Amino acid sequence: MNKLFGTTQIHAYSRADKIQDGGLIDVSEPARQLGIVYPVGITSAVWTGVIQDIDGDKPFDIRTHGALWRCLSMLASAAKNPTTNDRELLFFVPLANKQGNMENVQLKAIIGPGDNLEAVITIMEPEED
């Protein structure tokens, strides 16, 4: 077994495991279409509460996911004007609610190390870690 900080590591839960389990949805391909070069994942809370709530159960196709496209577009735009925190970025996504009224939904993007210590981005709700 691996030694980690002088203790025995019993179990590790990787980003790949979280994607496979559905806790994180990989949206790297549509993100690349917007010029985001790092792998991007959206937490299941954002996917079900924001993206899927707007777009419904349509197949994962960038042409049918306006909420996903707006989310990634706003992330790309906000990343061009970073704040003082290099690791965390709060941004707003204008989305129509079920009544058709536009509202700004605040999300958080964190850039951190992936499973192989590469840079990855995770989009989540502001209160998520």
mmCIF file of C-alpha atoms in Angstrom:
data_model
loop_
_atom_site.group_PDB
_atom_site.id
_atom_site.type_symbol
_atom_site.label_atom_id
_atom_site.label_comp_id
_atom_site.label_asym_id
_atom_site.label_seq_id
_atom_site.Cartn_x
_atom_site.Cartn_y
_atom_site.Cartn_z
ATOM 1 C CA MET A 1 0.000 0.000 0.000
ATOM 2 C CA ASN A 2 1.015 3.578 -0.596
ATOM 3 C CA LYS A 3 2.361 5.675 2.221
ATOM 4 C CA LEU A 4 0.870 9.135 2.454
ATOM 5 C CA PHE A 5 2.245 11.552 5.017
ATOM 6 C CA GLY A 6 3.400 8.706 7.226
ATOM 7 C CA THR A 7 0.073 6.855 7.211
ATOM 8 C CA THR A 8 -1.236 4.012 5.102
ATOM 9 C CA GLN A 9 -3.615 5.073 2.352
ATOM 10 C CA ILE A 10 -6.682 2.850 2.471
ATOM 11 C CA HIS A 11 -8.677 4.249 -0.434
ATOM 12 C CA ALA A 12 -8.396 7.038 -2.990
ATOM 13 C CA TYR A 13 -11.344 8.533 -4.873
ATOM 14 C CA SER A 14 -10.043 10.066 -8.072
ATOM 15 C CA ARG A 15 -11.574 12.604 -10.446
ATOM 16 C CA ALA A 16 -11.925 9.785 -12.985
ATOM 17 C CA ASP A 17 -13.859 7.765 -10.367
ATOM 18 C CA LYS A 18 -16.156 10.727 -9.732
ATOM 19 C CA ILE A 19 -16.832 11.082 -13.476
ATOM 20 C CA GLN A 20 -17.529 7.364 -13.781
ATOM 21 C CA ASP A 21 -19.888 7.477 -10.773
ATOM 22 C CA GLY A 22 -21.793 10.472 -12.165
ATOM 23 C CA GLY A 23 -20.782 12.895 -9.421
ATOM 24 C CA LEU A 24 -18.921 14.956 -12.019
ATOM 25 C CA ILE A 25 -19.925 15.407 -15.656
ATOM 26 C CA ASP A 26 -17.082 15.810 -18.131
ATOM 27 C CA VAL A 27 -17.776 18.757 -20.444
ATOM 28 C CA SER A 28 -14.225 19.121 -21.743
ATOM 29 C CA GLU A 29 -15.151 18.714 -25.404
ATOM 30 C CA PRO A 30 -17.725 21.519 -25.571
ATOM 31 C CA ALA A 31 -15.392 23.650 -23.422
ATOM 32 C CA ARG A 32 -12.594 23.152 -25.964
ATOM 33 C CA GLN A 33 -14.931 24.468 -28.663
ATOM 34 C CA LEU A 34 -14.983 27.738 -26.692
ATOM 35 C CA GLY A 35 -11.202 27.849 -26.328
ATOM 36 C CA ILE A 36 -10.925 26.452 -22.785
ATOM 37 C CA VAL A 37 -7.806 24.310 -22.963
ATOM 38 C CA TYR A 38 -8.060 22.544 -19.586
ATOM 39 C CA PRO A 39 -10.364 19.586 -18.868
ATOM 40 C CA VAL A 40 -13.669 20.833 -17.410
ATOM 41 C CA GLY A 41 -16.110 19.009 -15.177
ATOM 42 C CA ILE A 42 -19.467 20.158 -13.799
ATOM 43 C CA THR A 43 -20.692 18.806 -10.478
ATOM 44 C CA SER A 44 -23.863 16.761 -10.539
ATOM 45 C CA ALA A 45 -25.539 19.421 -8.371
ATOM 46 C CA VAL A 46 -24.985 22.063 -11.079
ATOM 47 C CA TRP A 47 -25.848 19.626 -13.862
ATOM 48 C CA THR A 48 -29.198 18.588 -12.363
ATOM 49 C CA GLY A 49 -30.050 21.895 -10.701
ATOM 50 C CA VAL A 50 -29.003 24.310 -13.439
ATOM 51 C CA ILE A 51 -28.128 22.715 -16.786
ATOM 52 C CA GLN A 52 -30.613 19.841 -16.930
ATOM 53 C CA ASP A 53 -33.296 21.883 -15.195
ATOM 54 C CA ILE A 54 -33.169 24.313 -18.133
ATOM 55 C CA ASP A 55 -32.444 21.913 -21.009
ATOM 56 C CA GLY A 56 -34.281 18.825 -19.774
ATOM 57 C CA ASP A 57 -33.264 15.287 -20.613
ATOM 58 C CA LYS A 58 -32.071 15.986 -24.147
ATOM 59 C CA PRO A 59 -29.101 13.989 -25.421
ATOM 60 C CA PHE A 60 -25.706 15.435 -24.586
ATOM 61 C CA ASP A 61 -25.260 17.522 -27.704
ATOM 62 C CA ILE A 62 -23.829 21.032 -27.557
ATOM 63 C CA ARG A 63 -26.384 22.237 -30.117
ATOM 64 C CA THR A 64 -29.260 21.363 -27.810
ATOM 65 C CA HIS A 65 -27.753 22.510 -24.522
ATOM 66 C CA GLY A 66 -28.115 26.267 -24.457
ATOM 67 C CA ALA A 67 -27.681 26.374 -20.675
ATOM 68 C CA LEU A 68 -24.410 24.438 -20.898
ATOM 69 C CA TRP A 69 -23.191 26.650 -23.734
ATOM 70 C CA ARG A 70 -24.022 29.817 -21.752
ATOM 71 C CA CYS A 71 -22.366 28.397 -18.637
ATOM 72 C CA LEU A 72 -19.134 27.600 -20.472
ATOM 73 C CA SER A 73 -19.229 30.892 -22.391
ATOM 74 C CA MET A 74 -19.570 32.892 -19.184
ATOM 75 C CA LEU A 75 -16.734 30.898 -17.601
ATOM 76 C CA ALA A 76 -14.492 31.637 -20.587
ATOM 77 C CA SER A 77 -15.423 35.321 -20.443
ATOM 78 C CA ALA A 78 -14.878 35.591 -16.680
ATOM 79 C CA ALA A 79 -11.528 33.801 -16.944
ATOM 80 C CA LYS A 80 -10.272 36.535 -19.259
ATOM 81 C CA ASN A 81 -10.787 39.064 -16.437
ATOM 82 C CA PRO A 82 -9.569 37.200 -13.345
ATOM 83 C CA THR A 83 -9.960 38.554 -9.837
ATOM 84 C CA THR A 84 -7.305 38.387 -7.138
ATOM 85 C CA ASN A 85 -7.871 34.690 -6.373
ATOM 86 C CA ASP A 86 -5.942 32.620 -8.911
ATOM 87 C CA ARG A 87 -7.588 29.338 -7.947
ATOM 88 C CA GLU A 88 -11.289 30.239 -7.588
ATOM 89 C CA LEU A 89 -13.540 32.245 -9.879
ATOM 90 C CA LEU A 90 -17.136 33.289 -9.175
ATOM 91 C CA PHE A 91 -19.215 34.062 -12.252
ATOM 92 C CA PHE A 92 -22.837 34.597 -13.238
ATOM 93 C CA VAL A 93 -24.768 32.772 -15.949
ATOM 94 C CA PRO A 94 -27.932 34.380 -17.371
ATOM 95 C CA LEU A 95 -30.534 31.627 -17.677
ATOM 96 C CA ALA A 96 -34.275 31.515 -18.228
ATOM 97 C CA ASN A 97 -36.255 29.898 -15.434
ATOM 98 C CA LYS A 98 -39.274 27.652 -16.039
ATOM 99 C CA GLN A 99 -41.511 30.702 -16.397
ATOM 100 C CA GLY A 100 -39.224 32.084 -19.104
ATOM 101 C CA ASN A 101 -37.851 34.915 -16.959
ATOM 102 C CA MET A 102 -34.124 35.571 -17.113
ATOM 103 C CA GLU A 103 -32.149 35.308 -13.905
ATOM 104 C CA ASN A 104 -28.450 35.318 -13.099
ATOM 105 C CA VAL A 105 -27.263 32.079 -11.530
ATOM 106 C CA GLN A 106 -23.990 32.351 -9.647
ATOM 107 C CA LEU A 107 -21.495 29.505 -10.078
ATOM 108 C CA LYS A 108 -17.935 28.886 -8.972
ATOM 109 C CA ALA A 109 -15.060 27.481 -10.990
ATOM 110 C CA ILE A 110 -11.980 26.091 -9.305
ATOM 111 C CA ILE A 111 -8.772 25.245 -11.089
ATOM 112 C CA GLY A 112 -6.777 22.579 -9.357
ATOM 113 C CA PRO A 113 -4.776 19.421 -9.841
ATOM 114 C CA GLY A 114 -6.313 16.465 -11.631
ATOM 115 C CA ASP A 115 -5.516 12.810 -11.031
ATOM 116 C CA ASN A 116 -2.053 13.206 -12.583
ATOM 117 C CA LEU A 117 -1.473 16.695 -11.129
ATOM 118 C CA GLU A 118 -2.491 18.343 -14.414
ATOM 119 C CA ALA A 119 -4.588 21.522 -14.327
ATOM 120 C CA VAL A 120 -8.347 20.846 -14.399
ATOM 121 C CA ILE A 121 -11.408 23.055 -13.905
ATOM 122 C CA THR A 122 -14.441 22.120 -11.836
ATOM 123 C CA ILE A 123 -17.657 24.149 -12.066
ATOM 124 C CA MET A 124 -19.823 23.976 -8.956
ATOM 125 C CA GLU A 125 -22.354 25.833 -6.878
ATOM 126 C CA PRO A 126 -20.789 28.573 -4.739
ATOM 127 C CA GLU A 127 -21.293 26.619 -1.492
ATOM 128 C CA GLU A 128 -19.763 23.375 -2.831
ATOM 129 C CA ASP A 129 -16.148 22.378 -2.110
#
